[in-house]
mmCIF file with all atom_site columns, C-alpha atoms and ligand atoms in Angstrom:
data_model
loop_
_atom_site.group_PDB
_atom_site.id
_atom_site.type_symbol
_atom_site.label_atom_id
_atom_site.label_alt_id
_atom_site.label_comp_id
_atom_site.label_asym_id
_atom_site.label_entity_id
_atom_site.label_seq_id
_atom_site.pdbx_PDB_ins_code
_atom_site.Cartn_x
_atom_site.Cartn_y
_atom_site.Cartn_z
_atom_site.occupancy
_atom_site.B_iso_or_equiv
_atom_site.pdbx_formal_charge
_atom_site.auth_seq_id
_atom_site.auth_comp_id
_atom_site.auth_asym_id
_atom_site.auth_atom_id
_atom_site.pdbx_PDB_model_num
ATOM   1   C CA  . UNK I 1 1   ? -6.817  28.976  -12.425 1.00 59.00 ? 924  UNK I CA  1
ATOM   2   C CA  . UNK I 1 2   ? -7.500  25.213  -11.433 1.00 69.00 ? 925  UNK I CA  1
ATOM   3   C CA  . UNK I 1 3   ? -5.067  23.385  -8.797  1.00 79.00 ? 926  UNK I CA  1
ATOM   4   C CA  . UNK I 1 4   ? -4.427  19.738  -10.019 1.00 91.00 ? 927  UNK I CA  1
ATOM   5   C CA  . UNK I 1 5   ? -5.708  17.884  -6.916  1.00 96.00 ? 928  UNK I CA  1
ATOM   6   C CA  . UNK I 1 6   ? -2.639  15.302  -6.088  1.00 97.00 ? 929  UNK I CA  1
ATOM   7   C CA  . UNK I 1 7   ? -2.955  12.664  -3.458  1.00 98.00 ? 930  UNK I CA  1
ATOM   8   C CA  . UNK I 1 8   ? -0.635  10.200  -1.851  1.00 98.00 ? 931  UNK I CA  1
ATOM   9   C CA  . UNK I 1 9   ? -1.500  6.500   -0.864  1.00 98.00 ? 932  UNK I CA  1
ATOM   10  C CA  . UNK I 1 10  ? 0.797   5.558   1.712   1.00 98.00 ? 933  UNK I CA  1
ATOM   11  C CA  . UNK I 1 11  ? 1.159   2.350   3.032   1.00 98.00 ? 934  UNK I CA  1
ATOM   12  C CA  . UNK I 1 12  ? 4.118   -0.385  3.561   1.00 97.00 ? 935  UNK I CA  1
ATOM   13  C CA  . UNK I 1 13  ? 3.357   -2.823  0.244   1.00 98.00 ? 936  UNK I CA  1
ATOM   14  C CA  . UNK I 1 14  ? 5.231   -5.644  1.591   1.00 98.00 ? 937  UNK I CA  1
ATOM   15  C CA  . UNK I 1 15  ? 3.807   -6.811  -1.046  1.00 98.00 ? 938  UNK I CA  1
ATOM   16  C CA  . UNK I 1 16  ? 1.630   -4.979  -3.330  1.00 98.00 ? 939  UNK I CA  1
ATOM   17  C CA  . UNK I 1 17  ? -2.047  -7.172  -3.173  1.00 98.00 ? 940  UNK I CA  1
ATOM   18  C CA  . UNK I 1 18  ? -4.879  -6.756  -5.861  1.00 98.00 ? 941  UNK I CA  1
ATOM   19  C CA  . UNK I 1 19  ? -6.694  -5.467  -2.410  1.00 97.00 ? 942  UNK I CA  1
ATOM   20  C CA  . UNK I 1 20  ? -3.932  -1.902  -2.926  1.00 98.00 ? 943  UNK I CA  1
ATOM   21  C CA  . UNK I 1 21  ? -4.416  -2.264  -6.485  1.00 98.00 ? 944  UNK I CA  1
ATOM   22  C CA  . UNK I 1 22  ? -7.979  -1.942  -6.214  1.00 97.00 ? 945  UNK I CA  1
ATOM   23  C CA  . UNK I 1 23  ? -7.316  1.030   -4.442  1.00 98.00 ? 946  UNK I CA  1
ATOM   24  C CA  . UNK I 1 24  ? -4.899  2.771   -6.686  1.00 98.00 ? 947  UNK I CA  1
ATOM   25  C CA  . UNK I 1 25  ? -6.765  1.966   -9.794  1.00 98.00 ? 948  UNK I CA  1
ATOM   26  C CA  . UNK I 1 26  ? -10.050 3.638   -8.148  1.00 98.00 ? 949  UNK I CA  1
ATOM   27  C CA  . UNK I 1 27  ? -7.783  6.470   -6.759  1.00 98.00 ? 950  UNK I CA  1
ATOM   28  C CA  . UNK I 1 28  ? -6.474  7.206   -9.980  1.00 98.00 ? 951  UNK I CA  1
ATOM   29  C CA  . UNK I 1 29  ? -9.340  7.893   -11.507 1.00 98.00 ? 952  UNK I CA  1
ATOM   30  C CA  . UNK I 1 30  ? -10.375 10.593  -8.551  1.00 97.00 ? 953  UNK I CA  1
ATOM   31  C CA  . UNK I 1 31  ? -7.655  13.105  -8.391  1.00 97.00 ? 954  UNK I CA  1
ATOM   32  C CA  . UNK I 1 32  ? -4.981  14.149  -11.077 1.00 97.00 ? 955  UNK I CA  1
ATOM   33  C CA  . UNK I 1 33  ? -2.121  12.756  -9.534  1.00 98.00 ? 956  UNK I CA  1
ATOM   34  C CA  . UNK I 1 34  ? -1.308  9.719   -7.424  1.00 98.00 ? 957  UNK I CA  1
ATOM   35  C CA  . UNK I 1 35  ? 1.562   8.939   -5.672  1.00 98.00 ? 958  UNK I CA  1
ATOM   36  C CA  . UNK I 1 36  ? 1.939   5.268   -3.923  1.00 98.00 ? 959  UNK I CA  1
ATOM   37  C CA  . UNK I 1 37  ? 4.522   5.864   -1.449  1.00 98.00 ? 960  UNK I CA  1
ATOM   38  C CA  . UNK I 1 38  ? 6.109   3.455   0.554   1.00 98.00 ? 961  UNK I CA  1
ATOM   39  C CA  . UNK I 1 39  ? 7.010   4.273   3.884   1.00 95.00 ? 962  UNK I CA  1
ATOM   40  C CA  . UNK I 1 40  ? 8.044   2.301   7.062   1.00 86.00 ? 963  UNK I CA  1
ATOM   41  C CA  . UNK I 1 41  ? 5.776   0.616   9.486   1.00 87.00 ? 964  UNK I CA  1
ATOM   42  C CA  . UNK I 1 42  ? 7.364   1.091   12.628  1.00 87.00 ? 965  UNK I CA  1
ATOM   43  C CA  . UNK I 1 43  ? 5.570   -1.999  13.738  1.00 89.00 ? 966  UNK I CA  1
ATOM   44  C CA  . UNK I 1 44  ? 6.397   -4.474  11.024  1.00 90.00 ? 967  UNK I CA  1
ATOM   45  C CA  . UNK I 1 45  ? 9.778   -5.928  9.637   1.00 95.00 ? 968  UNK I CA  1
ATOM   46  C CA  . UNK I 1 46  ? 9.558   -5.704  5.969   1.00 96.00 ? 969  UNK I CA  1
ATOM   47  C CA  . UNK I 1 47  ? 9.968   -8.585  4.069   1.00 97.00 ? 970  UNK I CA  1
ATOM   48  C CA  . UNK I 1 48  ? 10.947  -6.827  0.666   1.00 97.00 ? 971  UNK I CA  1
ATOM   49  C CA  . UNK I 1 49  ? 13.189  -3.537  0.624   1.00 96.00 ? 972  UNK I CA  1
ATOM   50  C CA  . UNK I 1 50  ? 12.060  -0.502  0.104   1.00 96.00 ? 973  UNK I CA  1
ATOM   51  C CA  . UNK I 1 51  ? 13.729  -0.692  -3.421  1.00 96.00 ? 974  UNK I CA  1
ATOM   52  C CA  . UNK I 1 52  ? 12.263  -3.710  -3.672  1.00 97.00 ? 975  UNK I CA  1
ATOM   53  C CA  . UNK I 1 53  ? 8.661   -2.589  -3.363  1.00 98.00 ? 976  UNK I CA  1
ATOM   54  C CA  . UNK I 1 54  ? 9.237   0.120   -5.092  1.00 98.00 ? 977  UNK I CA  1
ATOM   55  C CA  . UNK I 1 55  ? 10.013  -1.327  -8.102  1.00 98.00 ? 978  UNK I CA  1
ATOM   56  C CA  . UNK I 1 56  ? 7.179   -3.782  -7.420  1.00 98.00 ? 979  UNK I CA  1
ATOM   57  C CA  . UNK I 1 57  ? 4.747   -1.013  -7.721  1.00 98.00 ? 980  UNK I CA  1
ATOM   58  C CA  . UNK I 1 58  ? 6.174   0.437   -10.792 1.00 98.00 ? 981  UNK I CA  1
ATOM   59  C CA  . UNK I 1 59  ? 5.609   -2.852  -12.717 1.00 98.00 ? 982  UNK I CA  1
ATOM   60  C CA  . UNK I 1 60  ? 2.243   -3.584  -11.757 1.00 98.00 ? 983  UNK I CA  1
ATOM   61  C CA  . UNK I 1 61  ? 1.252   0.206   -11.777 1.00 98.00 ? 984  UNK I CA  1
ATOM   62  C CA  . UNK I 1 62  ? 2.775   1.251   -15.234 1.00 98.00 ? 985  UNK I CA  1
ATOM   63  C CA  . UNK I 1 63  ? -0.434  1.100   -17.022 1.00 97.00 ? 986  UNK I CA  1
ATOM   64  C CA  . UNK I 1 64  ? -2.050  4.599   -14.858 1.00 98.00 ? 987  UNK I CA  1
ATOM   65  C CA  . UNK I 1 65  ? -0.742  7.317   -16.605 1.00 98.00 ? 988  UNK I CA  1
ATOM   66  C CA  . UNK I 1 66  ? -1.170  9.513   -13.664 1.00 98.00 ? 989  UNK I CA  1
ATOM   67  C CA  . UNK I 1 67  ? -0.083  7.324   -10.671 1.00 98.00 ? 990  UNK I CA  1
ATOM   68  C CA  . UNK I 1 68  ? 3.672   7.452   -9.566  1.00 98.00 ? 991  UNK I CA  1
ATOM   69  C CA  . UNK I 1 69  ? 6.130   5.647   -7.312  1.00 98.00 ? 992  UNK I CA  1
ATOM   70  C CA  . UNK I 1 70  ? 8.144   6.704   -4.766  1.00 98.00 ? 993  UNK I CA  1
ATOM   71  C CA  . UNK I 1 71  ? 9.882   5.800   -1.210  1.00 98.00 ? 994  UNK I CA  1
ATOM   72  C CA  . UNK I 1 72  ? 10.551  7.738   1.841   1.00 97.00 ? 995  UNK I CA  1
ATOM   73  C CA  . UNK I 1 73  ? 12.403  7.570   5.158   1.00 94.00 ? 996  UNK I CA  1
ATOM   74  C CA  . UNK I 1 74  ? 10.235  10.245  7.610   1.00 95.00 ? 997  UNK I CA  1
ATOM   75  C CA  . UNK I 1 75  ? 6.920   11.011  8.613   1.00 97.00 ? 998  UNK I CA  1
ATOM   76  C CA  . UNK I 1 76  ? 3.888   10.900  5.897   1.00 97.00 ? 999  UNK I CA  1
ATOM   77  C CA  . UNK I 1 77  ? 2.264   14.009  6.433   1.00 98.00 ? 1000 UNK I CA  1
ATOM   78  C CA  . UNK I 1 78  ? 5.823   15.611  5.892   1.00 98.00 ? 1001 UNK I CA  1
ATOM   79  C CA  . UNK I 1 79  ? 6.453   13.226  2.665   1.00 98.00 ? 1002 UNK I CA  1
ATOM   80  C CA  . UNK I 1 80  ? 2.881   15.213  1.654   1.00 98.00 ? 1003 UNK I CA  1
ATOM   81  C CA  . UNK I 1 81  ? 4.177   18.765  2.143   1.00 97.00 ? 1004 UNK I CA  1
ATOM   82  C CA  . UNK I 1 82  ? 7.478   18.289  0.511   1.00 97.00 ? 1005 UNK I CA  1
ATOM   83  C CA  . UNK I 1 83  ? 5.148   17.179  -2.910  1.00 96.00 ? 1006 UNK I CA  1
ATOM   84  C CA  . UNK I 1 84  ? 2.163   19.505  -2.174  1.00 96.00 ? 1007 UNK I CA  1
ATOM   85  C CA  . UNK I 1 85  ? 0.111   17.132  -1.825  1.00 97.00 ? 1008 UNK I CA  1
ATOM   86  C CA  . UNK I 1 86  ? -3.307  17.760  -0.176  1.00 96.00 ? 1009 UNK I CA  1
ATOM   87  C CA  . UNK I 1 87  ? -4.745  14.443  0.534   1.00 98.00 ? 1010 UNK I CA  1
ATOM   88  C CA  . UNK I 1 88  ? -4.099  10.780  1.988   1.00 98.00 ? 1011 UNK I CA  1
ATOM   89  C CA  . UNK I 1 89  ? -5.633  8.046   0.698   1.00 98.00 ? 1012 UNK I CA  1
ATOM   90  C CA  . UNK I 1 90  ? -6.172  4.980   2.845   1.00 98.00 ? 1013 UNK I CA  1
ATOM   91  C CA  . UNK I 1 91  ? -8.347  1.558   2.247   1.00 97.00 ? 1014 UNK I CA  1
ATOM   92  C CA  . UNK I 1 92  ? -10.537 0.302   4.824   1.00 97.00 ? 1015 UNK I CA  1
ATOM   93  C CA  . UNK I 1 93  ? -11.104 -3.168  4.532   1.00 94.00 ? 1016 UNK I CA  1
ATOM   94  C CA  . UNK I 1 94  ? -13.634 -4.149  7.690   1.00 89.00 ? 1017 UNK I CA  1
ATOM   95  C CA  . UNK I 1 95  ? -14.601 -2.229  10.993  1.00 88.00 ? 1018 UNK I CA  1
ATOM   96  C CA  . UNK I 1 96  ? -11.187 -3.922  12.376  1.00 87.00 ? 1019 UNK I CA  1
ATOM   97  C CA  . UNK I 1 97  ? -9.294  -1.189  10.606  1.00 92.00 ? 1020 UNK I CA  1
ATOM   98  C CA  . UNK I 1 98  ? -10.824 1.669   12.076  1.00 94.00 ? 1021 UNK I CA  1
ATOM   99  C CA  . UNK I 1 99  ? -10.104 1.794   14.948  1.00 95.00 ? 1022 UNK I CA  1
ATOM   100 C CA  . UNK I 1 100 ? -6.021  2.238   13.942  1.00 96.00 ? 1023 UNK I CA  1
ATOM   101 C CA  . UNK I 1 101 ? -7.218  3.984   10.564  1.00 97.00 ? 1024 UNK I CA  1
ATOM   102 C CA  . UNK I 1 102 ? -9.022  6.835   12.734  1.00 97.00 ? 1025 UNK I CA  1
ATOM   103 C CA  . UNK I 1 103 ? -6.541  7.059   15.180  1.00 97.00 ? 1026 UNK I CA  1
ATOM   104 C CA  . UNK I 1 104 ? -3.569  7.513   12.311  1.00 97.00 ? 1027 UNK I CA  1
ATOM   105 C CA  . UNK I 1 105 ? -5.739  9.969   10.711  1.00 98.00 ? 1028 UNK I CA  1
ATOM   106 C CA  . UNK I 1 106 ? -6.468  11.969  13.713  1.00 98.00 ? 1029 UNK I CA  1
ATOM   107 C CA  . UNK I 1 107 ? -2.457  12.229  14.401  1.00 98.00 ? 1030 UNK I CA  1
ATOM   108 C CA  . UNK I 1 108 ? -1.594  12.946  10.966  1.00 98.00 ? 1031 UNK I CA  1
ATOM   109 C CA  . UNK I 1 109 ? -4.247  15.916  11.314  1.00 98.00 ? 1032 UNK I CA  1
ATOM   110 C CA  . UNK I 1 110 ? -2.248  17.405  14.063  1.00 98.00 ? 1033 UNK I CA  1
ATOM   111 C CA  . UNK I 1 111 ? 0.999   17.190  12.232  1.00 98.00 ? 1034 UNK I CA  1
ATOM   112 C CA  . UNK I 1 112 ? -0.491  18.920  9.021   1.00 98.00 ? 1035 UNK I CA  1
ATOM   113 C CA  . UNK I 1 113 ? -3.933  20.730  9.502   1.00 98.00 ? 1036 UNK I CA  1
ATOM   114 C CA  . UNK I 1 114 ? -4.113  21.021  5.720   1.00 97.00 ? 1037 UNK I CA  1
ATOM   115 C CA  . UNK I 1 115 ? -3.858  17.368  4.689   1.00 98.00 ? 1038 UNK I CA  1
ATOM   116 C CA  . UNK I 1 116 ? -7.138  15.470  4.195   1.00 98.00 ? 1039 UNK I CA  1
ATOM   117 C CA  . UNK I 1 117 ? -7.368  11.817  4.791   1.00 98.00 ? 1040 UNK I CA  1
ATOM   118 C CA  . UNK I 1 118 ? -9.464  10.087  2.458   1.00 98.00 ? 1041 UNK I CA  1
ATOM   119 C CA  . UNK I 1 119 ? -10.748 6.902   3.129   1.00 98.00 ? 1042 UNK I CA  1
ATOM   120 C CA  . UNK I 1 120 ? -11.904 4.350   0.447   1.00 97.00 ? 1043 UNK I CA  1
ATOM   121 C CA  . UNK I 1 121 ? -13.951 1.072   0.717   1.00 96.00 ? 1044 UNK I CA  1
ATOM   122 C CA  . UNK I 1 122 ? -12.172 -1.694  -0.071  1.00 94.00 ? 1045 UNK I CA  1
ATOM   123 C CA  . UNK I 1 123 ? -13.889 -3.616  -2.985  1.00 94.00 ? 1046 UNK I CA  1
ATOM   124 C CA  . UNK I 1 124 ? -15.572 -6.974  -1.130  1.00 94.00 ? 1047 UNK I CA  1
ATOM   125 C CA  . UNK I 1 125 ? -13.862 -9.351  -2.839  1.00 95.00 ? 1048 UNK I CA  1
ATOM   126 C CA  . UNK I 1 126 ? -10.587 -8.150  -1.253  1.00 95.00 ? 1049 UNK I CA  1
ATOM   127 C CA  . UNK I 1 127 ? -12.231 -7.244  1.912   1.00 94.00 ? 1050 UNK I CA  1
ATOM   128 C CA  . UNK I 1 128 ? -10.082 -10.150 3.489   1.00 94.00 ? 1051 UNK I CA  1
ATOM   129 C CA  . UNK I 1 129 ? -6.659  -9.755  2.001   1.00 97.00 ? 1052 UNK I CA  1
ATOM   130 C CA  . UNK I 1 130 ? -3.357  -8.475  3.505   1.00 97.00 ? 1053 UNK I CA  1
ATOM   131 C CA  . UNK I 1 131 ? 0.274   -8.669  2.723   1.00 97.00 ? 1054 UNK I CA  1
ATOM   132 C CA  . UNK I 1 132 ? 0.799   -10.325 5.514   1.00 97.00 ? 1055 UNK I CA  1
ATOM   133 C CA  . UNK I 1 133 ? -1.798  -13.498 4.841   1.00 97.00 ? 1056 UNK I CA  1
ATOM   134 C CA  . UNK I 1 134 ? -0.148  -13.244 1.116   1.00 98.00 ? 1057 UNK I CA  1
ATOM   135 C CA  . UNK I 1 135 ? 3.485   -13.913 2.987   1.00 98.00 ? 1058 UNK I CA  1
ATOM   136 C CA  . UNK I 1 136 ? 1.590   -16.212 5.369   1.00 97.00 ? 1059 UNK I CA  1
ATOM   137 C CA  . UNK I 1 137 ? 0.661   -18.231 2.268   1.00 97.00 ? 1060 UNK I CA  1
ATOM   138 C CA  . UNK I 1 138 ? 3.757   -18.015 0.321   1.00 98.00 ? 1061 UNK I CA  1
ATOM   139 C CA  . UNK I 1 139 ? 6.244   -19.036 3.259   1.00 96.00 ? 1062 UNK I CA  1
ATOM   140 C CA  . UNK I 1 140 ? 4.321   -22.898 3.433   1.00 96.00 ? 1063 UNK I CA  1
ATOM   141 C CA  . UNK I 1 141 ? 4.200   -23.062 -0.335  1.00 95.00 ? 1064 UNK I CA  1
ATOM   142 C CA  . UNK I 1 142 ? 0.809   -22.180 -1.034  1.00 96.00 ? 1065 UNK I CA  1
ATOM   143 C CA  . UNK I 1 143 ? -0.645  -20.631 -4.272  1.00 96.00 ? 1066 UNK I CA  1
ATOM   144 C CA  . UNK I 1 144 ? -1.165  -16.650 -3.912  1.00 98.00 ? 1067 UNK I CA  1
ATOM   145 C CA  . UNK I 1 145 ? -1.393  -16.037 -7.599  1.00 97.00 ? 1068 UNK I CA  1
ATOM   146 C CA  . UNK I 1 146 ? -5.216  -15.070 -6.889  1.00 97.00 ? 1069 UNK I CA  1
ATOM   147 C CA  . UNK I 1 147 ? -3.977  -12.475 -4.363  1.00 98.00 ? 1070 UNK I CA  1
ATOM   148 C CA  . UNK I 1 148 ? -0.854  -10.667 -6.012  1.00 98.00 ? 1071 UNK I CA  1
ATOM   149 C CA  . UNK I 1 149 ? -0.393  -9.746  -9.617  1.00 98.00 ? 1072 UNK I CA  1
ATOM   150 C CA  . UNK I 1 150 ? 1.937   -12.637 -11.206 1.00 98.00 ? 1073 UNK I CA  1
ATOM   151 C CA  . UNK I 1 151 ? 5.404   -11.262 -11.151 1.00 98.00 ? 1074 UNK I CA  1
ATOM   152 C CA  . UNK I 1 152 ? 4.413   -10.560 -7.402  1.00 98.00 ? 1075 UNK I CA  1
ATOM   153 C CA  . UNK I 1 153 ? 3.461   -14.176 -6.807  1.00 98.00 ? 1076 UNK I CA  1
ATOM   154 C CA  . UNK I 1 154 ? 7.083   -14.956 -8.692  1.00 97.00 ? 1077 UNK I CA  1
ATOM   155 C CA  . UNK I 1 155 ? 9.117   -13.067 -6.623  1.00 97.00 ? 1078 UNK I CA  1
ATOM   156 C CA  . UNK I 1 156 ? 7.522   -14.400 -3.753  1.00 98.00 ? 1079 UNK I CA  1
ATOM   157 C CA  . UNK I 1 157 ? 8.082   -17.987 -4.883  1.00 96.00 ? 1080 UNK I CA  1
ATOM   158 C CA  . UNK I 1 158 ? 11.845  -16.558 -5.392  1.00 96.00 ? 1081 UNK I CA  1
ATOM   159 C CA  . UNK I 1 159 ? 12.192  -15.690 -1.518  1.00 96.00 ? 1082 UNK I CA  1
ATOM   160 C CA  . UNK I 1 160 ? 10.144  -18.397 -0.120  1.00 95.00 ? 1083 UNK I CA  1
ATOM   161 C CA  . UNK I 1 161 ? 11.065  -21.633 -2.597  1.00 87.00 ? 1084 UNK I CA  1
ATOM   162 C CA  . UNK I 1 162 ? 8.757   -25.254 -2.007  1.00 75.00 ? 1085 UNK I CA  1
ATOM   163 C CA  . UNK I 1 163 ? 12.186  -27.077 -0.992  1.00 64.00 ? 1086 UNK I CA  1
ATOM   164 C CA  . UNK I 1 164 ? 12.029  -24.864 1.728   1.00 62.00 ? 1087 UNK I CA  1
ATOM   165 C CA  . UNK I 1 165 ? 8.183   -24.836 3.177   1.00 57.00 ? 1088 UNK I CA  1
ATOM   166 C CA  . UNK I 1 166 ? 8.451   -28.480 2.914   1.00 57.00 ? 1089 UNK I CA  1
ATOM   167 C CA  . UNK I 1 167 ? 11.656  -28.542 4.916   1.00 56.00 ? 1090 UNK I CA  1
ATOM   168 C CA  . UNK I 1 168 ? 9.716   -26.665 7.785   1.00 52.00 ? 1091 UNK I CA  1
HETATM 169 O O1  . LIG O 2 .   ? 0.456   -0.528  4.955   1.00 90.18 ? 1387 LIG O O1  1
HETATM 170 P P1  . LIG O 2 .   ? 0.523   -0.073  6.393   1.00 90.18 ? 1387 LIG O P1  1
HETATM 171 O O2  . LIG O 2 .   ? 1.600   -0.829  7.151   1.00 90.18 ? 1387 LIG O O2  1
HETATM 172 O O3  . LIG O 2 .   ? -0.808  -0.150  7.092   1.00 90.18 ? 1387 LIG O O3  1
HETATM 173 O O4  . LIG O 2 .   ? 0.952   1.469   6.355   1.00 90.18 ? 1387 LIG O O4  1
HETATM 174 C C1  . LIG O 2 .   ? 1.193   2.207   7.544   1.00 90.18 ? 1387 LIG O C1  1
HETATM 175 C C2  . LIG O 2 .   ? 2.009   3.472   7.232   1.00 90.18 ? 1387 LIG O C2  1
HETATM 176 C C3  . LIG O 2 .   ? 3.326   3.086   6.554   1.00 90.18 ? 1387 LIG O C3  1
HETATM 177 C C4  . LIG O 2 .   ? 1.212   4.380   6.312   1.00 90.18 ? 1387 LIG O C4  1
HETATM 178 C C5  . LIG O 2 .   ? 2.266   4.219   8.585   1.00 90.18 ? 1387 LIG O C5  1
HETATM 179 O O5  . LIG O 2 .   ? 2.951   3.369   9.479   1.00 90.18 ? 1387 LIG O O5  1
HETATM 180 C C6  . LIG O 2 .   ? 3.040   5.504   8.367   1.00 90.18 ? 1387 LIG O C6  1
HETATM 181 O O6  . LIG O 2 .   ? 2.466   6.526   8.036   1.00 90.18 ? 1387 LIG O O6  1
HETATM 182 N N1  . LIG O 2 .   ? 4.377   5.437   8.546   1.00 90.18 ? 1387 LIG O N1  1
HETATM 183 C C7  . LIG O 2 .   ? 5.276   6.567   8.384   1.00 90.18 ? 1387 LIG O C7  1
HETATM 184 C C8  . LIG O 2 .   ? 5.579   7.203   9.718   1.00 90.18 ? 1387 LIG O C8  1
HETATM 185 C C9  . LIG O 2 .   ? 4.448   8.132   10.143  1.00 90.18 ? 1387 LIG O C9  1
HETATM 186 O O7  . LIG O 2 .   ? 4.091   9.069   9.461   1.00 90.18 ? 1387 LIG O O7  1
HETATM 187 N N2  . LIG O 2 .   ? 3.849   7.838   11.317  1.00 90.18 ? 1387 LIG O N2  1
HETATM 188 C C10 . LIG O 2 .   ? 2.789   8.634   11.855  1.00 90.18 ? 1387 LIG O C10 1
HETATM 189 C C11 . LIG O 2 .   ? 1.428   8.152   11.370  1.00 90.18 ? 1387 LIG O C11 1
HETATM 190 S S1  . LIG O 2 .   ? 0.400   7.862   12.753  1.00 90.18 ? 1387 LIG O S1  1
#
């Protein structure tokens, strides 16, 4: 009998860039199941909530039959056991992330011997992109409509209108 081989991308979306899309879409076509989870950074103060991104990430991930959504309030690796999950996926955009990328990878392993981290390349042409230079953008009224799928871009215009980056 064959396991279906699930993974779970973790990762704060705040917002969702073509950079994680890139990601999903190639994780989706490597295991059976993927689940984007969003889970608090204990280091950043979210812009969006986590219903918020959620429902972001349904929208622009509806077309992957086999990718799903969810949230979670706790640690990842235990977010992993509760859905029997047996791998994390995580992008690596440039040497700069490996250093935190290892180091979160090595922890998680002590929490939960069984979970793999997986790490994918992120495709160059993303290679520079964050959520945070997306919200960077956004806040002074700048176009991010290459960076973020549209409704993304919209909801960021929504939050952060041009009366406003022109009033700072
Ligand atoms: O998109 P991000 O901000 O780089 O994602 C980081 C995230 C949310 C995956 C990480 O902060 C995380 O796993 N948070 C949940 C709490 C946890 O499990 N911490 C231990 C990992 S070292």
């Amino acid at each position: 009998m064959t396991r279906s081989l699930l993974a779970v991308y973790p990762g704060s979306f705040d917002p969702v860039t073509f950079g994680h899309l890139d990601i999903i879409h190639r994780a989706s076509r490597l295991f059976d199941g993927v689940t984007v989870t969003v889970l608090n950074n204990p280091s950043k103060q979210p812009l969006f909530s986590l219903e918020e991104r959620m429902a972001q990430l349904r929208l622009v991930t509806a077309d992957l039959p086999n990718v799903t959504v969810d949230g979670f309030a706790g640690l990842t690796v235990d977010y992993a056991r509760l859905k029997g999950a047996r791998v994390l996926i995580r992008g690596l955009r440039a040497v700069s992330d490996f250093e935190l990328e290892l180091q979160m990878a090595h922890t998680n392993k002590t929490l939960a011997v069984e979970l793999e981290t997986c790490f994918l390349a992120t495709s160059n042409e993303y290679s520079f992109l964050s959520s945070s230079v997306v919200k960077q953008i956004a806040r002074f009224g700048g176009p991010v409509e290459h960076l973020v799928p549209q409704a993304i871009a919209e909801e960021l215009r929504a939050v952060f209108p041009l009366s406003q980056s022109l009033e700072k």
